[in-house]
Amino acid sequence: MDFEPVIGLEVHAQLKTKSKIFCGCSTQFGASPNSHVCPVCLGMPGTLPVLNKKVVEYAIRMALATNCTISPESRFARKNYFYPDLPKGYQISQYELPIALHGYIDINVADSHRKRIGITRIHMEEDAGKLIHDPKRPYSMVDFNRTGVPLIEIVSEPDIRSSGEAGAYLRKLRAILRYLDICDGNMEEGSFRCDANVSIRPKNTDAFGIRTELKNLNSFKHVEKAIEFEIERQKEIILDGGTVIQETRLWEPERNTTISMRGKEEAHDYRYFPDPDLLPLVISDEWIETIKEILPELPDEKKERFINQYGLSDIDADVLISSRELADYFEICVAKFYSPKQICNWVMGPVLGLLNAEGKTIHDTPVSAEQLAQLVQLIEDAVISGKIAKTVFEEMAKTGKLPQTIIEEKGLKQVSDTSTIEKMINEILADSPKQVEEYRAGKHKVFGYFVGQVMKKTKGKANPQLVTQMLNKVLKS
Ligand code: ADP
Ligand code: MG
Ligand code: ZN
């Protein structure tokens, strides 16, 4: 029997506001434990939450960017459960009336094919604190700095059909959040978290199978591997005549497996109810319009423009728009030196090659956009050849020096002086009577040998066009 996976993802994105969602405490990551707390986020009795307007603005940005309908009126609800990292005994979230519903994003799947993935809902909520289990101590500790840090949860429709699509969806979602500048998208630090719901069903059937929910997926690789593992596990159960049970499972990266965490019976009943301390949230059309106006160009729009304006291929455009900063780098270069294709080759080749090798992003590039543009200009002006430029680039990355300085210090300037080249050609031809004879006898392949000799003599610095031109002239005379 052939099976088809059905996957829906729940993503928690930590918003980059300066202060928490219901109090004025800082959201700064990495502060000493319990230094960013106050009676409100510590859940003291008698305190009252006050909604941070920036959080709502950021949620609206995401809702607009993912084509959602924004609710004119939404509500905050209490999600009740006990846990040591949750001092109030409930988390303020949204339940029946979330801020946004029914959106979608498009992802690229195999062969540059586009697929639309539905967004069920987006809601705002507060984060919980963090428990620290130190094996050297006989007790656990709790840090409440994260309590009340704003999150949005983005729930997808079960439209995803493979681990690859899940990865593409998450990358797209993260790129949008970063373009909007509302979440740093760091999965390892937990500012972009994902739970995956996975089920399988016989191919060409409509009814959904029973799903499991996978937790502890803190990298793209883990998400993809956990989903693949889970699909196989469920297939085996069904082929053995069993039934999958609805449960929450934990991904164990060290053992490459998922283990049961809690079953349906143990599932929480959160007793959601509208939070009486917070008024219904009313969002005016004017406010939505104001936010729409300041929305930046988003990944899909930028890609379209890069293809149309610069004549880039689909694949090149995809890489260049993968982050706003990389796209900006490319465009700064192009603005200084108008040859998009050439700049694209430099960015896709040496620049990204260097960064990938060192596990860095364009943010840490040792060669600025301006410097790269200068380098490409020097090739264009025939000061250096494209080949020498690669050496100069490596030196720029290593030393941070300007291309002109390196060329001068290392004497890399291209030899474009006709008399020098002509003298060399004559010497080479005199030293290679056999090859000259072959050439004259019609074996034109040896032409490349002569070019090679000139390059060798000049350590690659001869202007290649000029060498070809002059060799032709001398050999034909
Ligand atoms: P819960 O609140 O229990 O997490 P939801 O109905 O909100 O349940 O669904 C959570 C996620 O599970 C959504 O992303 C949804 O698309 C996905 N989902 C629902 N049913 C299935 C299924 N049968 N197989 C795979 N994913 C599913
Ligand atoms: Mg869930
Ligand atoms: Zn506080």
Short mmCIF file of C-alpha atoms and ligand atoms in Angstrom, two decimals:
data_model
loop_
_atom_site.label_atom_id
_atom_site.label_comp_id
_atom_site.label_asym_id
_atom_site.label_seq_id
_atom_site.Cartn_x
_atom_site.Cartn_y
_atom_site.Cartn_z
CA MET A 1 0.00 0.00 0.00
CA ASP A 2 1.21 3.48 -0.87
CA PHE A 3 0.96 6.14 1.83
CA GLU A 4 0.82 9.92 1.76
CA PRO A 5 2.06 11.97 4.72
CA VAL A 6 -0.11 14.82 6.05
CA ILE A 7 1.70 17.47 8.08
CA GLY A 8 0.61 20.63 9.87
CA LEU A 9 3.06 22.90 11.72
CA GLU A 10 2.66 25.12 14.76
CA VAL A 11 5.36 27.79 14.97
CA HIS A 12 6.12 30.02 17.93
CA ALA A 13 8.00 33.17 17.01
CA GLN A 14 9.45 35.40 19.70
CA LEU A 15 8.81 39.05 18.87
CA LYS A 16 11.66 41.57 18.95
CA THR A 17 9.93 44.19 21.08
CA LYS A 18 12.05 46.01 23.67
CA SER A 19 9.65 45.27 26.53
CA LYS A 20 7.42 42.34 27.49
CA ILE A 21 3.81 41.88 26.37
CA PHE A 22 2.00 42.92 29.58
CA CYS A 23 4.62 44.86 31.60
CA GLY A 24 7.59 47.19 31.07
CA CYS A 25 10.35 44.63 31.77
CA SER A 26 13.13 44.25 29.21
CA THR A 27 13.11 41.30 26.80
CA GLN A 28 16.90 41.31 26.40
CA PHE A 29 18.29 37.80 26.00
CA GLY A 30 21.15 36.60 28.20
CA ALA A 31 20.69 38.88 31.25
CA SER A 32 21.49 37.41 34.67
CA PRO A 33 18.63 35.17 35.91
CA ASN A 34 15.56 36.88 37.38
CA SER A 35 16.88 40.40 36.73
CA HIS A 36 14.16 41.32 34.19
CA VAL A 37 11.12 40.70 36.34
CA CYS A 38 8.39 42.68 38.11
CA PRO A 39 5.21 41.85 40.07
CA VAL A 40 3.19 41.62 36.81
CA CYS A 41 5.36 39.04 35.00
CA LEU A 42 5.98 37.22 38.29
CA GLY A 43 2.21 36.75 38.53
CA MET A 44 1.74 38.39 41.91
CA PRO A 45 -1.89 38.56 43.03
CA GLY A 46 -3.55 41.88 42.46
CA THR A 47 -1.35 43.01 39.58
CA LEU A 48 -2.88 43.93 36.24
CA PRO A 49 -1.56 43.32 32.71
CA VAL A 50 -1.33 46.24 30.26
CA LEU A 51 -1.05 45.25 26.59
CA ASN A 52 2.09 46.36 24.71
CA LYS A 53 0.89 48.09 21.51
CA LYS A 54 4.07 47.15 19.63
CA VAL A 55 3.22 43.44 20.04
CA VAL A 56 -0.12 44.00 18.33
CA GLU A 57 1.55 46.00 15.57
CA TYR A 58 4.06 43.19 14.95
CA ALA A 59 1.30 40.58 14.89
CA ILE A 60 -0.60 42.70 12.36
CA ARG A 61 2.54 42.95 10.20
CA MET A 62 2.81 39.16 10.13
CA ALA A 63 -0.89 38.74 9.48
CA LEU A 64 -0.69 41.08 6.48
CA ALA A 65 2.46 39.43 5.15
CA THR A 66 0.78 36.00 5.30
CA ASN A 67 -2.45 37.13 3.64
CA CYS A 68 -4.59 36.64 6.75
CA THR A 69 -7.86 38.32 7.62
CA ILE A 70 -7.37 40.51 10.67
CA SER A 71 -10.12 40.26 13.27
CA PRO A 72 -11.62 43.70 14.00
CA GLU A 73 -12.15 42.43 17.53
CA SER A 74 -10.19 39.67 19.25
CA ARG A 75 -9.81 38.44 22.82
CA PHE A 76 -7.14 37.31 25.21
CA ALA A 77 -7.84 34.08 27.08
CA ARG A 78 -6.37 32.29 30.05
CA LYS A 79 -4.85 28.91 29.35
CA ASN A 80 -4.76 27.23 32.75
CA TYR A 81 -2.12 24.73 33.79
CA PHE A 82 0.41 24.25 36.54
CA TYR A 83 4.13 24.29 35.86
CA PRO A 84 7.03 25.74 37.89
CA ASP A 85 7.99 28.08 35.04
CA LEU A 86 4.49 29.60 34.99
CA PRO A 87 4.05 31.62 38.17
CA LYS A 88 0.46 32.76 37.51
CA GLY A 89 -0.83 29.23 36.97
CA TYR A 90 -2.13 30.29 33.58
CA GLN A 91 -0.69 31.64 30.37
CA ILE A 92 -2.35 34.59 28.65
CA SER A 93 -3.00 33.54 25.07
CA GLN A 94 -5.74 33.86 22.48
CA TYR A 95 -8.16 31.05 21.82
CA GLU A 96 -11.58 31.40 20.22
CA LEU A 97 -11.00 34.84 18.77
CA PRO A 98 -7.38 35.13 17.59
CA ILE A 99 -6.02 38.28 15.96
CA ALA A 100 -5.76 36.74 12.48
CA LEU A 101 -7.32 33.88 10.47
CA HIS A 102 -7.29 32.17 7.06
CA GLY A 103 -4.06 33.19 5.39
CA TYR A 104 -1.47 31.45 3.23
CA ILE A 105 2.12 31.57 2.04
CA ASP A 106 3.64 30.14 -1.15
CA ILE A 107 6.65 27.86 -0.94
CA ASN A 108 9.00 26.55 -3.59
CA VAL A 109 9.01 22.81 -3.96
CA ALA A 110 10.96 20.61 -6.39
CA ASP A 111 11.58 21.98 -9.91
CA SER A 112 10.85 25.60 -8.92
CA HIS A 113 7.23 24.59 -8.58
CA ARG A 114 5.08 26.73 -6.27
CA LYS A 115 2.76 25.38 -3.64
CA ARG A 116 0.34 27.25 -1.43
CA ILE A 117 0.22 26.36 2.28
CA GLY A 118 -2.77 27.58 4.27
CA ILE A 119 -2.37 29.45 7.56
CA THR A 120 -5.20 28.53 9.92
CA ARG A 121 -4.60 31.26 12.48
CA ILE A 122 -2.11 33.58 14.14
CA HIS A 123 -2.45 34.48 17.78
CA MET A 124 -0.49 36.44 20.39
CA GLU A 125 0.60 35.03 23.72
CA GLU A 126 3.15 35.37 26.50
CA ASP A 127 6.12 33.05 26.90
CA ALA A 128 6.75 31.05 30.08
CA GLY A 129 9.96 31.11 32.15
CA LYS A 130 12.84 28.70 31.85
CA LEU A 131 13.78 25.81 34.10
CA ILE A 132 17.45 25.07 34.57
CA HIS A 133 18.31 21.49 35.46
CA ASP A 134 21.95 21.41 36.50
CA PRO A 135 23.10 17.79 36.95
CA LYS A 136 25.62 18.97 39.56
CA ARG A 137 22.86 20.22 41.89
CA PRO A 138 20.20 18.20 43.69
CA TYR A 139 17.50 20.71 42.70
CA SER A 140 16.26 22.66 39.66
CA MET A 141 16.27 26.42 39.25
CA VAL A 142 13.93 28.77 37.47
CA ASP A 143 14.64 31.93 35.51
CA PHE A 144 11.63 34.21 35.01
CA ASN A 145 13.32 36.64 32.62
CA ARG A 146 11.50 35.02 29.69
CA THR A 147 8.11 35.09 31.44
CA GLY A 148 5.92 37.53 29.53
CA VAL A 149 8.16 37.81 26.49
CA PRO A 150 5.79 38.21 23.51
CA LEU A 151 5.19 35.36 21.07
CA ILE A 152 3.02 34.86 18.05
CA GLU A 153 1.89 31.36 17.23
CA ILE A 154 1.37 30.61 13.56
CA VAL A 155 -0.68 27.47 12.89
CA SER A 156 -0.66 25.95 9.41
CA GLU A 157 -3.37 23.95 7.70
CA PRO A 158 -2.48 20.26 7.23
CA ASP A 159 -1.37 21.07 3.66
CA ILE A 160 2.23 19.90 3.91
CA ARG A 161 3.04 16.55 2.29
CA SER A 162 6.73 15.84 2.96
CA SER A 163 9.63 16.72 5.24
CA GLY A 164 11.09 18.78 2.38
CA GLU A 165 7.92 20.86 2.12
CA ALA A 166 7.95 21.32 5.89
CA GLY A 167 11.52 22.65 5.67
CA ALA A 168 10.62 24.97 2.77
CA TYR A 169 7.58 26.27 4.69
CA LEU A 170 9.61 26.99 7.83
CA ARG A 171 12.39 28.72 5.89
CA LYS A 172 9.87 30.89 4.09
CA LEU A 173 8.06 31.76 7.31
CA ARG A 174 11.34 32.66 8.99
CA ALA A 175 12.46 34.77 6.02
CA ILE A 176 9.17 36.72 6.19
CA LEU A 177 9.55 37.31 9.95
CA ARG A 178 13.10 38.54 9.39
CA TYR A 179 12.13 40.76 6.45
CA LEU A 180 9.46 42.29 8.69
CA ASP A 181 12.14 42.75 11.36
CA ILE A 182 9.86 41.37 14.08
CA CYS A 183 11.70 38.15 15.06
CA ASP A 184 15.36 37.19 14.84
CA GLY A 185 14.44 33.64 13.80
CA ASN A 186 17.16 31.96 15.81
CA MET A 187 16.05 28.35 16.22
CA GLU A 188 18.93 27.31 18.47
CA GLU A 189 18.20 30.12 20.93
CA GLY A 190 14.51 29.28 20.84
CA SER A 191 13.19 32.47 19.26
CA PHE A 192 11.70 30.38 16.42
CA ARG A 193 10.20 27.08 17.64
CA CYS A 194 8.21 24.46 15.81
CA ASP A 195 5.92 21.56 16.71
CA ALA A 196 5.10 19.18 13.89
CA ASN A 197 1.81 17.27 13.58
CA VAL A 198 2.23 14.18 11.42
CA SER A 199 -0.16 11.55 10.12
CA ILE A 200 -0.31 9.28 7.08
CA ARG A 201 -3.15 8.02 4.91
CA PRO A 202 -3.44 5.69 1.91
CA LYS A 203 -2.65 7.58 -1.30
CA ASN A 204 -5.67 9.01 -3.13
CA THR A 205 -7.94 9.01 -0.09
CA ASP A 206 -9.42 12.06 1.62
CA ALA A 207 -9.84 11.21 5.30
CA PHE A 208 -6.98 12.20 7.59
CA GLY A 209 -5.21 9.58 9.66
CA ILE A 210 -4.53 9.84 13.38
CA ARG A 211 -1.74 12.29 14.08
CA THR A 212 1.08 12.54 16.53
CA GLU A 213 2.59 15.84 17.61
CA LEU A 214 6.40 16.11 17.63
CA LYS A 215 8.17 18.42 20.05
CA ASN A 216 11.77 19.45 20.74
CA LEU A 217 12.64 20.32 17.15
CA ASN A 218 15.28 23.01 17.54
CA SER A 219 16.84 23.05 14.08
CA PHE A 220 15.63 22.67 10.49
CA LYS A 221 17.58 19.44 10.26
CA HIS A 222 15.84 18.04 13.34
CA VAL A 223 12.40 18.98 12.00
CA GLU A 224 13.06 17.19 8.72
CA LYS A 225 14.63 14.12 10.31
CA ALA A 226 11.95 13.78 13.00
CA ILE A 227 9.15 13.98 10.40
CA GLU A 228 10.85 11.37 8.21
CA PHE A 229 11.33 9.07 11.17
CA GLU A 230 7.72 9.52 12.26
CA ILE A 231 6.32 8.77 8.79
CA GLU A 232 8.26 5.51 8.71
CA ARG A 233 7.23 4.60 12.25
CA GLN A 234 3.55 5.10 11.45
CA LYS A 235 3.84 3.14 8.19
CA GLU A 236 5.27 0.17 10.05
CA ILE A 237 2.50 0.25 12.64
CA ILE A 238 -0.22 0.33 9.98
CA LEU A 239 1.40 -2.32 7.79
CA ASP A 240 1.62 -4.55 10.88
CA GLY A 241 -2.14 -4.20 11.27
CA GLY A 242 -1.93 -1.81 14.23
CA THR A 243 -3.31 1.70 14.73
CA VAL A 244 -1.38 4.88 15.43
CA ILE A 245 -2.33 6.42 18.75
CA GLN A 246 -2.79 10.15 19.15
CA GLU A 247 -0.01 11.38 21.38
CA THR A 248 2.76 13.90 21.86
CA ARG A 249 6.20 12.54 21.01
CA LEU A 250 9.63 13.90 21.75
CA TRP A 251 12.41 13.93 19.13
CA GLU A 252 15.67 12.52 20.48
CA PRO A 253 18.41 13.76 18.17
CA GLU A 254 21.17 11.65 19.76
CA ARG A 255 19.26 8.44 19.09
CA ASN A 256 17.51 9.53 15.88
CA THR A 257 14.12 8.51 17.20
CA THR A 258 10.89 9.85 18.67
CA ILE A 259 9.63 8.68 22.07
CA SER A 260 6.21 8.97 23.64
CA MET A 261 5.83 11.94 25.98
CA ARG A 262 2.13 11.90 26.78
CA GLY A 263 -0.95 10.26 25.33
CA LYS A 264 -4.35 11.69 24.53
CA GLU A 265 -5.64 10.66 27.98
CA GLU A 266 -3.02 12.80 29.61
CA ALA A 267 -3.73 15.73 27.27
CA HIS A 268 -4.40 18.89 29.19
CA ASP A 269 -7.80 20.42 29.55
CA TYR A 270 -6.73 24.02 29.75
CA ARG A 271 -10.11 25.41 30.73
CA TYR A 272 -9.67 28.40 28.47
CA PHE A 273 -11.79 31.43 29.32
CA PRO A 274 -11.62 35.11 28.35
CA ASP A 275 -9.17 36.98 30.57
CA PRO A 276 -11.29 39.36 32.67
CA ASP A 277 -8.28 41.65 33.23
CA LEU A 278 -7.95 42.53 29.54
CA LEU A 279 -10.44 44.34 27.35
CA PRO A 280 -11.41 42.96 23.95
CA LEU A 281 -8.77 44.07 21.45
CA VAL A 282 -10.28 46.34 18.81
CA ILE A 283 -8.21 47.04 15.71
CA SER A 284 -9.29 49.84 13.40
CA ASP A 285 -9.03 49.75 9.61
CA GLU A 286 -6.99 52.97 9.75
CA TRP A 287 -4.36 51.32 11.92
CA ILE A 288 -4.16 48.32 9.56
CA GLU A 289 -3.78 50.72 6.61
CA THR A 290 -0.94 52.62 8.35
CA ILE A 291 0.92 49.37 8.98
CA LYS A 292 0.32 48.19 5.41
CA GLU A 293 1.98 51.35 4.13
CA ILE A 294 5.21 50.76 6.05
CA LEU A 295 5.43 47.05 5.21
CA PRO A 296 8.76 46.36 3.49
CA GLU A 297 9.12 44.56 0.17
CA LEU A 298 8.63 40.88 1.02
CA PRO A 299 10.64 37.89 -0.29
CA ASP A 300 8.22 36.94 -3.13
CA GLU A 301 7.96 40.53 -4.40
CA LYS A 302 11.71 41.03 -4.20
CA LYS A 303 12.34 37.84 -6.15
CA GLU A 304 9.94 38.93 -8.93
CA ARG A 305 11.68 42.29 -9.12
CA PHE A 306 15.19 40.79 -9.15
CA ILE A 307 14.21 38.52 -12.04
CA ASN A 308 12.56 41.33 -14.03
CA GLN A 309 14.88 44.22 -13.22
CA TYR A 310 18.23 42.42 -13.27
CA GLY A 311 17.50 39.48 -15.58
CA LEU A 312 18.53 36.94 -12.95
CA SER A 313 17.61 33.27 -13.09
CA ASP A 314 15.03 31.85 -10.72
CA ILE A 315 17.69 29.96 -8.76
CA ASP A 316 20.04 32.96 -8.44
CA ALA A 317 17.18 35.22 -7.36
CA ASP A 318 16.09 32.66 -4.76
CA VAL A 319 19.50 32.63 -3.12
CA LEU A 320 19.96 36.41 -3.23
CA ILE A 321 16.59 37.16 -1.62
CA SER A 322 16.99 34.48 1.05
CA SER A 323 17.83 37.27 3.48
CA ARG A 324 17.12 40.97 3.28
CA GLU A 325 20.73 41.76 4.13
CA LEU A 326 22.10 39.60 1.30
CA ALA A 327 19.65 41.17 -1.15
CA ASP A 328 20.78 44.64 0.02
CA TYR A 329 24.44 43.66 -0.40
CA PHE A 330 23.76 42.62 -3.98
CA GLU A 331 21.85 45.81 -4.74
CA ILE A 332 24.51 48.11 -3.24
CA CYS A 333 27.10 46.46 -5.51
CA VAL A 334 24.85 46.75 -8.52
CA ALA A 335 24.19 50.43 -7.78
CA LYS A 336 27.95 51.14 -7.72
CA PHE A 337 28.71 49.01 -10.70
CA TYR A 338 25.96 48.20 -13.08
CA SER A 339 26.47 44.62 -14.20
CA PRO A 340 23.96 42.51 -12.25
CA LYS A 341 24.99 39.22 -13.82
CA GLN A 342 28.66 39.73 -13.00
CA ILE A 343 27.91 40.87 -9.43
CA CYS A 344 25.55 37.93 -9.02
CA ASN A 345 28.34 35.52 -10.02
CA TRP A 346 30.69 37.13 -7.52
CA VAL A 347 28.17 37.00 -4.68
CA MET A 348 27.00 33.45 -5.43
CA GLY A 349 30.58 32.24 -5.94
CA PRO A 350 33.45 33.71 -3.91
CA VAL A 351 31.43 35.72 -1.36
CA LEU A 352 28.96 33.01 -0.30
CA GLY A 353 31.62 30.32 -0.76
CA LEU A 354 33.81 32.03 1.79
CA LEU A 355 30.97 32.68 4.24
CA ASN A 356 29.55 29.15 3.98
CA ALA A 357 32.98 27.65 4.54
CA GLU A 358 33.22 29.57 7.80
CA GLY A 359 29.59 29.05 8.79
CA LYS A 360 28.91 32.79 8.62
CA THR A 361 26.19 34.95 7.11
CA ILE A 362 26.46 38.09 4.96
CA HIS A 363 26.23 40.10 8.17
CA ASP A 364 29.82 39.03 8.98
CA THR A 365 31.24 39.50 5.48
CA PRO A 366 34.85 40.68 5.57
CA VAL A 367 34.46 42.25 2.11
CA SER A 368 31.88 45.03 2.04
CA ALA A 369 29.55 45.59 -0.89
CA GLU A 370 31.44 48.77 -1.81
CA GLN A 371 34.77 46.93 -1.84
CA LEU A 372 33.41 44.13 -4.00
CA ALA A 373 32.05 46.70 -6.46
CA GLN A 374 35.52 48.32 -6.61
CA LEU A 375 37.09 44.97 -7.36
CA VAL A 376 34.67 44.20 -10.19
CA GLN A 377 35.24 47.70 -11.57
CA LEU A 378 38.99 46.97 -11.70
CA ILE A 379 38.32 43.88 -13.85
CA GLU A 380 36.06 45.93 -16.08
CA ASP A 381 38.75 48.62 -16.46
CA ALA A 382 41.22 45.88 -17.44
CA VAL A 383 43.51 46.72 -14.51
CA ILE A 384 43.42 43.05 -13.47
CA SER A 385 42.08 39.88 -15.06
CA GLY A 386 39.14 37.95 -13.63
CA LYS A 387 41.53 35.24 -12.53
CA ILE A 388 43.85 37.57 -10.62
CA ALA A 389 40.75 39.18 -9.11
CA LYS A 390 40.01 35.90 -7.30
CA THR A 391 43.43 36.11 -5.62
CA VAL A 392 42.85 39.76 -4.77
CA PHE A 393 39.46 38.86 -3.28
CA GLU A 394 40.99 36.23 -1.01
CA GLU A 395 43.56 38.76 0.14
CA MET A 396 40.84 41.36 0.76
CA ALA A 397 38.96 38.85 2.92
CA LYS A 398 42.09 37.99 4.86
CA THR A 399 43.50 41.48 5.40
CA GLY A 400 40.54 43.84 4.97
CA LYS A 401 42.67 45.93 2.59
CA LEU A 402 41.26 47.73 -0.44
CA PRO A 403 41.70 45.99 -3.81
CA GLN A 404 43.86 48.84 -5.22
CA THR A 405 46.25 48.57 -2.27
CA ILE A 406 46.65 44.82 -2.70
CA ILE A 407 47.22 45.12 -6.45
CA GLU A 408 49.94 47.71 -5.90
CA GLU A 409 51.63 45.97 -2.98
CA LYS A 410 51.74 42.63 -4.77
CA GLY A 411 52.41 44.04 -8.24
CA LEU A 412 49.36 42.33 -9.69
CA LYS A 413 48.52 44.96 -12.26
CA GLN A 414 47.64 43.49 -15.60
CA VAL A 415 50.26 43.80 -18.34
CA SER A 416 48.49 45.69 -21.10
CA ASP A 417 51.56 47.21 -22.63
CA THR A 418 51.75 46.02 -26.26
CA SER A 419 55.51 46.31 -26.67
CA THR A 420 56.18 44.17 -23.57
CA ILE A 421 53.73 41.54 -24.73
CA GLU A 422 55.07 41.61 -28.29
CA LYS A 423 58.62 41.12 -27.03
CA MET A 424 57.52 38.13 -24.99
CA ILE A 425 55.63 36.61 -27.87
CA ASN A 426 58.68 36.86 -30.10
CA GLU A 427 60.84 35.17 -27.47
CA ILE A 428 58.33 32.36 -26.99
CA LEU A 429 57.96 31.75 -30.69
CA ALA A 430 61.76 31.67 -31.07
CA ASP A 431 61.99 29.12 -28.26
CA SER A 432 59.25 26.89 -29.68
CA PRO A 433 60.10 26.17 -33.33
CA LYS A 434 58.33 22.80 -33.24
CA GLN A 435 55.02 24.30 -32.13
CA VAL A 436 55.30 27.16 -34.62
CA GLU A 437 55.75 24.63 -37.40
CA GLU A 438 52.72 22.66 -36.21
CA TYR A 439 50.67 25.83 -36.14
CA ARG A 440 51.71 26.81 -39.62
CA ALA A 441 50.87 23.29 -40.81
CA GLY A 442 47.28 23.96 -39.73
CA LYS A 443 47.26 22.55 -36.20
CA HIS A 444 45.54 25.55 -34.69
CA LYS A 445 45.15 23.89 -31.30
CA VAL A 446 48.72 24.90 -30.38
CA PHE A 447 47.50 28.51 -30.21
CA GLY A 448 46.39 27.76 -26.66
CA TYR A 449 49.91 26.60 -25.85
CA PHE A 450 51.32 30.01 -26.87
CA VAL A 451 48.73 31.86 -24.79
CA GLY A 452 49.62 29.63 -21.85
CA GLN A 453 53.31 30.44 -22.22
CA VAL A 454 52.68 34.20 -22.17
CA MET A 455 50.52 33.82 -19.06
CA LYS A 456 53.20 31.73 -17.39
CA LYS A 457 55.86 34.33 -18.16
CA THR A 458 53.69 37.12 -16.70
CA LYS A 459 52.40 35.02 -13.77
CA GLY A 460 48.88 35.36 -15.14
CA LYS A 461 49.04 39.12 -15.37
CA ALA A 462 48.92 39.59 -19.15
CA ASN A 463 45.69 41.01 -20.49
CA PRO A 464 44.22 37.89 -22.15
CA GLN A 465 42.38 39.73 -24.94
CA LEU A 466 45.51 41.60 -25.87
CA VAL A 467 47.61 38.42 -25.89
CA THR A 468 45.18 36.70 -28.26
CA GLN A 469 45.04 39.70 -30.52
CA MET A 470 48.81 40.09 -30.75
CA LEU A 471 49.56 36.40 -31.13
CA ASN A 472 47.19 36.33 -34.08
CA LYS A 473 48.96 39.29 -35.58
CA VAL A 474 52.49 37.91 -35.13
CA LEU A 475 51.67 34.37 -36.25
CA LYS A 476 49.91 35.57 -39.35
CA SER A 477 52.74 37.89 -40.37
P1 ADP B 1 -4.07 21.23 18.87
O1 ADP B 1 -4.64 22.45 19.47
O2 ADP B 1 -4.39 19.99 19.60
O3 ADP B 1 -2.62 21.33 18.63
P2 ADP B 1 -5.13 21.91 16.24
O4 ADP B 1 -6.44 21.52 15.67
O5 ADP B 1 -4.92 23.34 16.57
O6 ADP B 1 -4.82 20.99 17.47
O7 ADP B 1 -4.06 21.44 15.18
C1 ADP B 1 -2.73 21.67 15.33
C2 ADP B 1 -2.00 21.36 14.02
O8 ADP B 1 -2.21 20.02 13.62
C3 ADP B 1 -2.39 22.21 12.85
O9 ADP B 1 -1.20 22.70 12.25
C4 ADP B 1 -3.13 21.26 11.92
O10 ADP B 1 -2.90 21.59 10.57
C5 ADP B 1 -2.47 19.94 12.24
N1 ADP B 1 -3.30 18.77 12.02
C6 ADP B 1 -4.59 18.59 12.37
N2 ADP B 1 -5.01 17.35 12.02
C7 ADP B 1 -3.95 16.72 11.45
C8 ADP B 1 -3.74 15.40 10.91
N3 ADP B 1 -4.69 14.49 10.90
N4 ADP B 1 -2.52 15.12 10.43
C9 ADP B 1 -1.53 16.02 10.45
N5 ADP B 1 -1.67 17.26 10.95
C10 ADP B 1 -2.86 17.61 11.44
MG MG B 2 -0.84 21.60 19.18
ZN ZN B 3 7.63 42.42 34.28
#
